[in-house]
Short mmCIF file of C-alpha atoms and ligand atoms in Angstrom, two decimals:
data_model
loop_
_atom_site.label_atom_id
_atom_site.label_comp_id
_atom_site.label_asym_id
_atom_site.label_seq_id
_atom_site.Cartn_x
_atom_site.Cartn_y
_atom_site.Cartn_z
CA UNK A 3 289.30 16.89 18.96
CA UNK A 4 289.65 17.02 15.19
CA UNK A 5 288.09 13.62 14.73
CA UNK A 6 284.98 14.88 12.98
CA UNK A 7 286.67 17.39 10.73
CA UNK A 8 283.69 18.32 8.57
CA UNK A 9 282.61 14.68 8.79
CA UNK A 10 278.87 15.38 8.83
CA UNK A 11 277.95 16.49 5.32
CA UNK A 12 274.77 18.46 5.33
CA UNK A 13 272.79 19.01 2.11
CA UNK A 14 271.58 22.63 1.92
CA UNK A 15 269.03 21.87 -0.82
CA UNK A 16 267.06 19.59 1.50
CA UNK A 17 267.02 22.28 4.19
CA UNK A 18 265.93 24.96 1.70
CA UNK A 19 263.14 22.71 0.39
CA UNK A 20 261.85 22.14 3.94
CA UNK A 21 261.93 25.87 4.72
CA UNK A 22 259.98 26.50 1.51
CA UNK A 23 257.39 23.82 2.30
CA UNK A 24 256.79 25.03 5.85
CA UNK A 25 256.54 28.64 4.62
CA UNK A 26 253.56 27.60 2.48
CA UNK A 27 251.55 27.12 5.68
CA UNK A 28 250.26 30.45 6.95
CA UNK A 29 251.71 32.12 3.85
CA UNK A 30 250.79 35.83 4.01
CA UNK A 31 251.36 36.35 0.28
CA UNK A 32 254.16 38.87 0.78
CA UNK A 33 256.98 36.41 1.44
CA UNK A 34 256.04 36.16 5.10
CA UNK A 35 254.21 33.83 7.46
CA UNK A 36 251.47 34.04 10.06
CA UNK A 37 251.43 30.96 12.28
CA UNK A 38 250.48 32.53 15.60
CA UNK A 39 250.70 30.03 18.45
CA UNK A 40 247.92 27.44 18.65
CA UNK A 41 246.02 28.67 15.60
CA UNK A 42 245.01 26.33 12.75
CA UNK A 43 248.12 27.50 10.88
CA UNK A 44 250.34 26.51 13.80
CA UNK A 45 248.63 23.11 13.77
CA UNK A 46 249.29 22.79 10.04
CA UNK A 47 252.98 23.53 10.57
CA UNK A 48 253.13 21.03 13.43
CA UNK A 49 251.63 18.26 11.30
CA UNK A 50 254.07 18.85 8.47
CA UNK A 51 257.17 18.93 10.68
CA UNK A 52 256.12 15.97 12.82
CA UNK A 53 255.50 14.03 9.60
CA UNK A 54 259.11 14.68 8.64
CA UNK A 55 260.27 13.63 12.09
CA UNK A 56 258.40 10.32 11.77
CA UNK A 57 259.74 9.78 8.23
CA UNK A 58 263.23 10.00 9.75
CA UNK A 59 262.33 7.24 12.20
CA UNK A 60 262.65 9.51 15.22
CA UNK A 61 260.92 8.80 18.51
CA UNK A 62 258.39 11.66 18.68
CA UNK A 63 256.94 12.77 22.02
CA UNK A 64 254.45 15.57 22.66
CA UNK A 65 254.20 16.99 26.16
CA UNK A 66 251.33 18.50 28.15
CA UNK A 67 252.02 22.02 26.84
CA UNK A 68 252.40 20.82 23.25
CA UNK A 69 256.20 20.88 23.00
CA UNK A 70 257.48 18.25 20.56
CA UNK A 71 260.75 16.37 21.09
CA UNK A 72 261.96 13.95 18.39
CA UNK A 73 264.88 11.75 19.35
CA UNK A 74 267.45 9.80 17.34
CA UNK A 75 268.69 6.98 19.56
CA UNK A 76 272.25 6.97 20.79
CA UNK A 77 274.49 3.93 21.22
CA UNK A 78 274.21 4.31 24.98
CA UNK A 79 270.43 3.99 24.89
CA UNK A 80 269.60 0.87 26.81
CA UNK A 81 265.85 1.09 26.89
CA UNK A 82 263.10 2.85 28.75
CA UNK A 83 264.31 4.96 31.62
CA UNK A 84 267.98 4.12 31.18
CA UNK A 85 268.86 6.26 28.19
CA UNK A 86 271.70 8.74 28.41
CA UNK A 87 270.41 12.30 28.34
CA UNK A 88 270.25 13.55 24.74
CA UNK A 89 272.09 16.43 23.18
CA UNK A 90 269.17 18.62 22.15
CA UNK A 91 268.70 21.21 19.43
CA UNK A 92 265.57 22.97 18.21
CA UNK A 93 263.63 26.20 18.31
CA UNK A 94 260.03 27.07 17.39
CA UNK A 95 257.71 27.00 14.39
CA UNK A 96 255.16 29.56 15.60
CA UNK A 97 255.54 33.08 14.23
CA UNK A 98 254.48 36.62 15.04
CA UNK A 99 251.48 37.85 13.04
CA UNK A 100 253.77 39.41 10.44
CA UNK A 101 256.62 36.93 10.59
CA UNK A 102 259.26 35.84 8.12
CA UNK A 103 260.13 32.28 7.14
CA UNK A 104 263.38 31.83 9.09
CA UNK A 105 262.75 32.98 12.68
CA UNK A 106 262.52 29.72 14.63
CA UNK A 107 261.91 27.41 11.68
CA UNK A 108 265.61 27.45 10.77
CA UNK A 109 266.63 25.95 14.11
CA UNK A 110 264.08 23.14 13.87
CA UNK A 111 264.57 22.27 10.21
CA UNK A 112 268.37 22.50 10.46
CA UNK A 113 268.12 20.03 13.35
CA UNK A 114 266.30 17.61 11.05
CA UNK A 115 268.93 18.13 8.35
CA UNK A 116 271.62 17.25 10.90
CA UNK A 117 269.75 14.01 11.66
CA UNK A 118 269.58 13.19 7.93
CA UNK A 119 273.29 13.94 7.55
CA UNK A 120 274.15 11.67 10.50
CA UNK A 121 272.04 8.94 8.92
CA UNK A 122 273.71 9.43 5.51
CA UNK A 123 277.17 9.17 7.06
CA UNK A 124 276.15 6.13 9.11
CA UNK A 125 277.29 7.87 12.27
CA UNK A 126 276.23 6.42 15.61
CA UNK A 127 276.46 8.94 18.41
CA UNK A 128 276.99 7.83 22.00
CA UNK A 129 274.24 10.06 23.32
CA UNK A 130 270.87 10.47 21.61
CA UNK A 131 270.36 13.59 19.50
CA UNK A 132 266.98 15.28 19.97
CA UNK A 133 265.28 17.92 17.81
CA UNK A 134 262.58 19.91 19.59
CA UNK A 135 260.08 22.61 18.82
CA UNK A 136 258.56 24.50 21.69
CA UNK A 137 255.03 25.89 21.96
CA UNK A 138 254.42 29.63 21.74
CA UNK A 139 257.95 30.97 21.58
CA UNK A 140 256.80 34.26 20.14
CA UNK A 141 254.38 35.25 22.87
CA UNK A 142 252.61 37.73 20.64
CA UNK A 143 249.30 35.88 20.96
CA UNK A 144 249.79 34.38 24.45
CA UNK A 145 252.33 36.21 26.69
CA UNK A 146 254.94 35.55 27.92
CA UNK A 147 257.25 34.58 25.07
CA UNK A 148 259.28 31.34 25.28
CA UNK A 149 256.28 29.86 27.09
CA UNK A 150 256.67 26.21 26.07
CA UNK A 151 260.38 26.09 26.87
CA UNK A 152 259.73 27.96 30.13
CA UNK A 153 257.28 25.24 31.19
CA UNK A 154 259.66 22.53 29.92
CA UNK A 155 262.44 23.95 32.11
CA UNK A 156 260.18 24.14 35.16
CA UNK A 157 259.91 27.94 35.19
CA UNK A 158 256.10 28.05 35.15
CA UNK A 159 253.57 25.52 36.45
CA UNK A 160 251.56 23.83 33.69
CA UNK A 161 248.23 24.94 35.21
CA UNK A 162 249.25 28.61 35.08
CA UNK A 163 250.34 28.28 31.47
CA UNK A 164 247.08 26.59 30.42
CA UNK A 165 245.09 29.49 31.94
CA UNK A 166 246.80 32.24 29.92
CA UNK A 167 244.39 34.40 27.93
CA UNK A 168 245.34 35.52 24.41
CA UNK A 169 245.06 39.01 22.94
CA UNK A 170 242.03 37.62 21.04
CA UNK A 171 240.42 36.34 24.26
CA UNK A 172 241.14 32.63 23.68
CA UNK A 173 242.40 30.47 26.58
CA UNK A 174 245.66 28.63 25.97
CA UNK A 175 244.59 25.24 27.30
CA UNK A 176 241.37 25.34 25.29
CA UNK A 177 243.23 26.23 22.11
CA UNK A 178 245.83 23.51 22.67
CA UNK A 179 243.00 20.95 23.00
CA UNK A 180 241.12 22.39 20.03
CA UNK A 181 244.05 21.97 17.67
CA UNK A 182 244.74 18.50 19.10
CA UNK A 183 248.26 19.04 20.41
CA UNK A 184 247.92 18.27 24.11
CA UNK A 185 250.39 15.43 24.58
CA UNK A 186 250.96 13.16 27.53
CA UNK A 187 254.68 13.58 28.17
CA UNK A 188 255.23 15.18 31.58
CA UNK A 189 256.41 18.74 32.19
CA UNK A 190 258.90 19.85 33.36
CA UNK A 191 260.68 17.71 30.79
CA UNK A 192 263.90 15.76 31.32
CA UNK A 193 267.06 17.89 31.31
CA UNK A 194 269.14 17.33 28.18
CA UNK A 195 272.89 16.75 28.39
CA UNK A 196 273.32 20.05 26.49
CA UNK A 197 271.21 22.32 24.28
CA UNK A 198 272.46 24.21 21.20
CA UNK A 199 270.08 26.25 19.01
CA UNK A 200 270.72 27.66 15.53
CA UNK A 201 268.82 30.89 14.80
CA UNK A 202 268.98 33.87 12.49
CA UNK A 203 270.49 36.87 14.27
CA UNK A 204 267.45 39.11 13.63
CA UNK A 205 269.72 42.15 13.97
CA UNK A 206 272.42 43.92 11.91
CA UNK A 207 275.62 43.02 13.78
CA UNK A 208 276.94 40.04 11.76
CA UNK A 209 276.09 41.58 8.40
CA UNK A 210 277.73 44.88 9.30
CA UNK A 211 280.85 43.05 10.45
CA UNK A 212 280.86 40.82 7.37
CA UNK A 213 280.96 37.73 9.61
CA UNK A 214 279.15 34.44 8.86
CA UNK A 215 278.77 32.82 12.30
CA UNK A 216 277.83 34.30 15.66
CA UNK A 217 278.88 32.47 18.83
CA UNK A 218 276.11 33.75 21.09
CA UNK A 219 277.23 34.71 24.59
CA UNK A 220 273.77 35.09 26.12
CA UNK A 221 270.37 36.77 25.87
CA UNK A 222 269.43 40.18 27.21
CA UNK A 223 266.81 40.62 29.93
CA UNK A 224 263.21 41.13 28.79
CA UNK A 225 260.45 43.16 30.45
CA UNK A 226 256.95 43.23 28.93
CA UNK A 227 254.21 45.26 30.57
CA UNK A 228 250.72 46.27 29.54
CA UNK A 229 249.43 49.69 30.58
CA UNK A 230 245.74 50.49 30.67
CA UNK A 231 244.92 54.19 30.96
CA UNK A 232 241.35 55.16 31.80
CA UNK A 233 239.93 58.66 31.34
CA UNK A 234 236.56 60.02 30.31
CA UNK A 235 234.97 59.64 26.89
CA UNK A 236 233.57 62.94 25.74
CA UNK A 237 232.59 65.05 22.74
CA UNK A 238 235.58 66.13 20.64
CA UNK A 239 233.94 69.42 19.66
CA UNK A 240 232.43 70.63 22.91
CA UNK A 241 234.91 69.56 25.59
CA UNK A 242 237.36 72.39 26.41
CA UNK A 243 240.99 71.25 26.49
CA UNK A 244 241.29 72.12 30.18
CA UNK A 245 238.43 69.74 31.09
CA UNK A 246 239.70 66.70 29.24
CA UNK A 247 240.80 63.45 30.82
CA UNK A 248 242.28 61.98 27.68
CA UNK A 249 244.07 58.63 27.94
CA UNK A 250 245.18 58.85 24.28
CA UNK A 251 247.21 61.91 25.19
CA UNK A 252 248.86 60.13 28.13
CA UNK A 253 249.55 57.15 25.86
CA UNK A 254 251.27 59.41 23.33
CA UNK A 255 253.39 60.99 26.05
CA UNK A 256 254.29 57.51 27.30
CA UNK A 257 255.48 56.50 23.84
CA UNK A 258 257.69 59.58 23.72
CA UNK A 259 259.01 58.84 27.19
CA UNK A 260 259.92 55.23 26.31
CA UNK A 261 262.03 56.49 23.41
CA UNK A 262 263.80 59.08 25.58
CA UNK A 263 264.31 56.59 28.40
CA UNK A 264 266.11 54.15 26.11
CA UNK A 265 268.32 56.81 24.52
CA UNK A 266 269.09 58.43 27.90
CA UNK A 267 270.11 55.11 29.47
CA UNK A 268 272.18 54.32 26.38
CA UNK A 269 274.27 51.17 26.04
CA UNK A 270 272.16 48.14 25.16
CA UNK A 271 268.88 49.63 26.43
CA UNK A 272 265.99 49.38 23.97
CA UNK A 273 262.32 50.30 24.45
CA UNK A 274 259.27 49.69 22.26
CA UNK A 275 255.55 50.41 22.35
CA UNK A 276 254.36 47.75 19.91
CA UNK A 277 250.62 47.76 20.69
CA UNK A 278 248.25 50.65 21.15
CA UNK A 279 244.48 50.28 21.36
CA UNK A 280 242.14 53.20 21.82
CA UNK A 281 238.56 52.79 22.88
CA UNK A 282 236.08 53.64 21.43
CA UNK A 283 238.53 54.52 18.60
CA UNK A 284 236.34 57.11 16.87
CA UNK A 285 237.22 60.40 15.15
CA UNK A 286 234.97 62.64 17.21
CA UNK A 287 235.19 61.02 20.64
CA UNK A 288 237.85 61.75 23.26
CA UNK A 289 239.00 58.21 24.12
CA UNK A 290 237.74 56.53 27.29
CA UNK A 291 240.59 54.05 27.43
CA UNK A 292 244.03 53.44 25.97
CA UNK A 293 245.84 50.11 26.25
CA UNK A 294 249.48 49.85 25.24
CA UNK A 295 252.42 47.52 25.71
CA UNK A 296 255.96 48.45 26.69
CA UNK A 297 258.84 46.10 25.80
CA UNK A 298 262.11 47.03 27.59
CA UNK A 299 265.32 45.02 27.18
CA UNK A 300 268.89 45.27 28.41
CA UNK A 301 271.87 42.97 28.86
CA UNK A 302 272.37 44.58 32.29
CA UNK A 303 269.78 43.55 34.90
CA UNK A 304 270.36 46.58 37.15
CA UNK A 305 269.83 49.04 34.30
CA UNK A 306 266.75 47.17 33.12
CA UNK A 307 265.25 47.35 36.61
CA UNK A 308 266.06 51.07 36.71
CA UNK A 309 264.32 51.56 33.35
CA UNK A 310 261.19 49.87 34.74
CA UNK A 311 261.25 52.07 37.86
CA UNK A 312 261.60 55.28 35.87
CA UNK A 313 258.85 54.25 33.47
CA UNK A 314 256.34 53.54 36.23
CA UNK A 315 257.20 56.74 38.08
CA UNK A 316 256.95 58.92 35.01
CA UNK A 317 253.69 57.42 33.77
CA UNK A 318 252.10 57.85 37.21
CA UNK A 319 252.88 61.59 37.05
CA UNK A 320 251.63 61.92 33.44
CA UNK A 321 248.37 60.10 34.21
CA UNK A 322 247.63 62.08 37.33
CA UNK A 323 248.28 65.40 35.56
CA UNK A 324 245.60 64.44 33.02
CA UNK A 325 243.17 63.04 35.60
CA UNK A 326 243.53 59.51 34.24
CA UNK A 327 243.95 56.19 36.05
CA UNK A 328 246.86 53.98 35.06
CA UNK A 329 246.96 50.21 35.72
CA UNK A 330 249.92 47.96 34.92
CA UNK A 331 249.85 44.26 34.09
CA UNK A 332 253.07 42.27 33.81
CA UNK A 333 253.25 40.11 30.67
CA UNK A 334 256.84 38.84 30.83
CA UNK A 335 259.98 39.38 32.89
CA UNK A 336 263.15 37.42 32.29
CA UNK A 337 266.60 38.28 33.59
CA UNK A 338 269.60 38.36 31.25
CA UNK A 339 271.04 34.88 30.65
CA UNK A 340 274.72 34.00 30.13
CA UNK A 341 275.35 30.87 28.05
CA UNK A 342 277.80 28.14 29.05
CA UNK A 343 281.43 29.20 28.42
CA UNK A 344 282.42 25.73 27.17
CA UNK A 345 279.56 25.67 24.66
CA UNK A 346 280.38 29.21 23.46
CA UNK A 347 284.02 28.12 22.99
CA UNK A 348 282.92 25.00 21.12
CA UNK A 349 280.71 27.00 18.72
CA UNK A 350 283.54 29.46 18.09
CA UNK A 351 286.28 26.87 17.58
CA UNK A 352 284.03 24.72 15.38
CA UNK A 353 283.23 27.66 13.10
CA UNK A 354 286.96 28.44 12.83
CA UNK A 355 287.82 24.81 12.12
CA UNK A 356 285.26 24.74 9.29
CA UNK A 357 286.79 27.91 7.84
CA UNK A 358 283.95 30.32 8.66
CA UNK A 359 284.45 33.81 10.04
CA UNK A 360 283.04 34.00 13.56
CA UNK A 361 282.45 36.55 16.31
CA UNK A 362 280.92 36.54 19.79
CA UNK A 363 277.77 38.59 20.39
CA UNK A 364 274.80 38.73 22.76
CA UNK A 365 271.27 38.08 21.49
CA UNK A 366 268.81 40.95 21.30
CA UNK A 367 265.85 38.61 20.77
CA UNK A 368 264.43 36.12 23.21
CA UNK A 369 265.01 32.42 22.48
CA UNK A 370 264.03 29.00 23.82
CA UNK A 371 267.74 28.50 24.54
CA UNK A 372 267.52 31.00 27.40
CA UNK A 373 265.00 28.72 29.16
CA UNK A 374 266.96 25.52 28.49
CA UNK A 375 270.00 27.30 29.97
CA UNK A 376 268.27 26.88 33.36
CA UNK A 377 268.64 23.09 33.18
CA UNK A 378 271.70 22.25 31.05
CA UNK A 379 274.83 23.71 29.42
CA UNK A 380 273.48 25.79 26.56
CA UNK A 381 274.63 27.89 23.63
CA UNK A 382 273.47 29.26 20.29
CA UNK A 383 274.72 29.70 16.74
CA UNK A 384 273.65 32.82 14.82
CA UNK A 385 273.73 33.47 11.08
CA UNK A 386 273.28 36.93 9.50
CA UNK A 387 269.94 38.58 8.75
CA UNK A 388 269.85 40.74 5.63
CA UNK A 389 269.69 44.43 6.66
CA UNK A 390 269.05 43.20 10.20
CA UNK A 391 265.33 42.86 9.42
CA UNK A 392 263.16 40.36 11.34
CA UNK A 393 259.58 39.99 12.59
CA UNK A 394 258.86 41.17 9.06
CA UNK A 395 257.97 39.26 5.86
CA UNK A 396 261.19 40.63 4.32
CA UNK A 397 263.31 38.58 6.75
CA UNK A 398 266.07 36.91 4.69
CA UNK A 399 269.26 34.96 5.21
CA UNK A 400 271.56 33.93 2.34
CA UNK A 401 271.38 30.20 1.54
CA UNK A 402 275.16 29.94 2.01
CA UNK A 403 274.76 31.34 5.53
CA UNK A 404 271.93 28.92 6.31
CA UNK A 405 274.23 26.12 5.16
CA UNK A 406 277.20 27.39 7.16
CA UNK A 407 275.13 27.63 10.35
CA UNK A 408 273.74 24.14 9.83
CA UNK A 409 277.26 22.76 9.27
CA UNK A 410 278.45 24.33 12.51
CA UNK A 411 275.38 23.00 14.32
CA UNK A 412 276.01 19.49 12.95
CA UNK A 413 279.62 19.45 14.14
CA UNK A 414 278.81 20.91 17.55
CA UNK A 415 275.99 18.44 18.20
CA UNK A 416 278.14 15.51 17.04
CA UNK A 417 281.00 16.59 19.26
CA UNK A 418 278.72 16.95 22.29
CA UNK A 419 276.96 13.63 21.63
CA UNK A 420 280.22 11.74 21.05
CA UNK A 421 280.78 9.32 18.18
CA UNK A 422 281.01 5.55 18.37
CA UNK A 423 284.10 4.74 16.30
C1 GLV B 14 260.59 36.75 21.09
O1 GLV B 14 261.14 35.89 20.48
C2 GLV B 14 261.11 38.08 21.20
O2 GLV B 14 262.34 38.25 21.26
O3 GLV B 14 260.29 39.00 21.20
MN1 MN B 15 262.76 33.01 17.20
MN1 MN B 16 260.56 35.87 16.87
#
């Protein structure tokens, strides 16, 4: 098993240069990026990265939902239809509206660096090695998150995905056509032999522990819901408090309840109201309508389901006490996912073999890997995030940690793909 002891030499400077170049597209001027899914900025990022894939001589395929898979042939490839299933890596290049430059892009660009390193070393793998980026991982423009990988893995019919309406009113299929990224490869896509994704941790655990590599054990369950509260618009000066039907007030109480719910349930439970819209949103008008989102997550499915039940029950009581109507819309619901024990072991032992400190941890963020886990043995490699900050322009990972994660990824992919001696 020690055949490839550090045999794939990655060059961190090339990776850093690629991260820098991609970050120039949708640059928000504060160190961060805005490449919301299927915007012109997303298209710009796609063109740049696919250009690099073609420069590397990879076989680039775009599927019907705009996922891109670039494949380096393996020795066992025998031609159309007969190829061994690839070992796949990848992630996403879309960002939230106030994103950093590492979330997602690291996994894709590190995959390309692994390909370059394999080429440099003249290594032929038995299985092909594929580097993918999936459409709309973030889900902040078009919910749910991990949409492209969900469709790839057969978890949502293509037609349903193409009909999704964005927070700005755009329709997904129309936007995909508009930016020119509707491909002809079929979805669901072919199951890889295995999938391993490198990603920044986006939380504080590795940094606090002083550990370089995370061997990710799985991803917590995710529940996204949108709540629309309807009351009665009225004059802020003349309407007595007892006669108000104020959805803004119910929204505020809901925000307080979400915080208490998470702390009361304890453990891994988290809860967030990330969006709040008031209508008509004017200083002297009691609001007619409040729309907010609730993001609940837990590693334990039963507790997550309990959190959802309590939330709905409590909000129903709050709304009725204020004479408001509440309507829920589900935006995303994914159960917790456990990664493949053999892949977790391989990530851990590879990090140790390369001399990096390593620990096991679950992921707090959603990832394309959790969708691929439905169709093949899957795992992830995490590297630390400074101060645990992510979905923020200040997102940062030390270059030496980016390099360490890419090294581990290179060895793990090579081991899984097998080397022709
Ligand atoms: C998406 O990546 C999320 O975790 O919100
Ligand atoms: Mn991500
Ligand atoms: Mn993200």
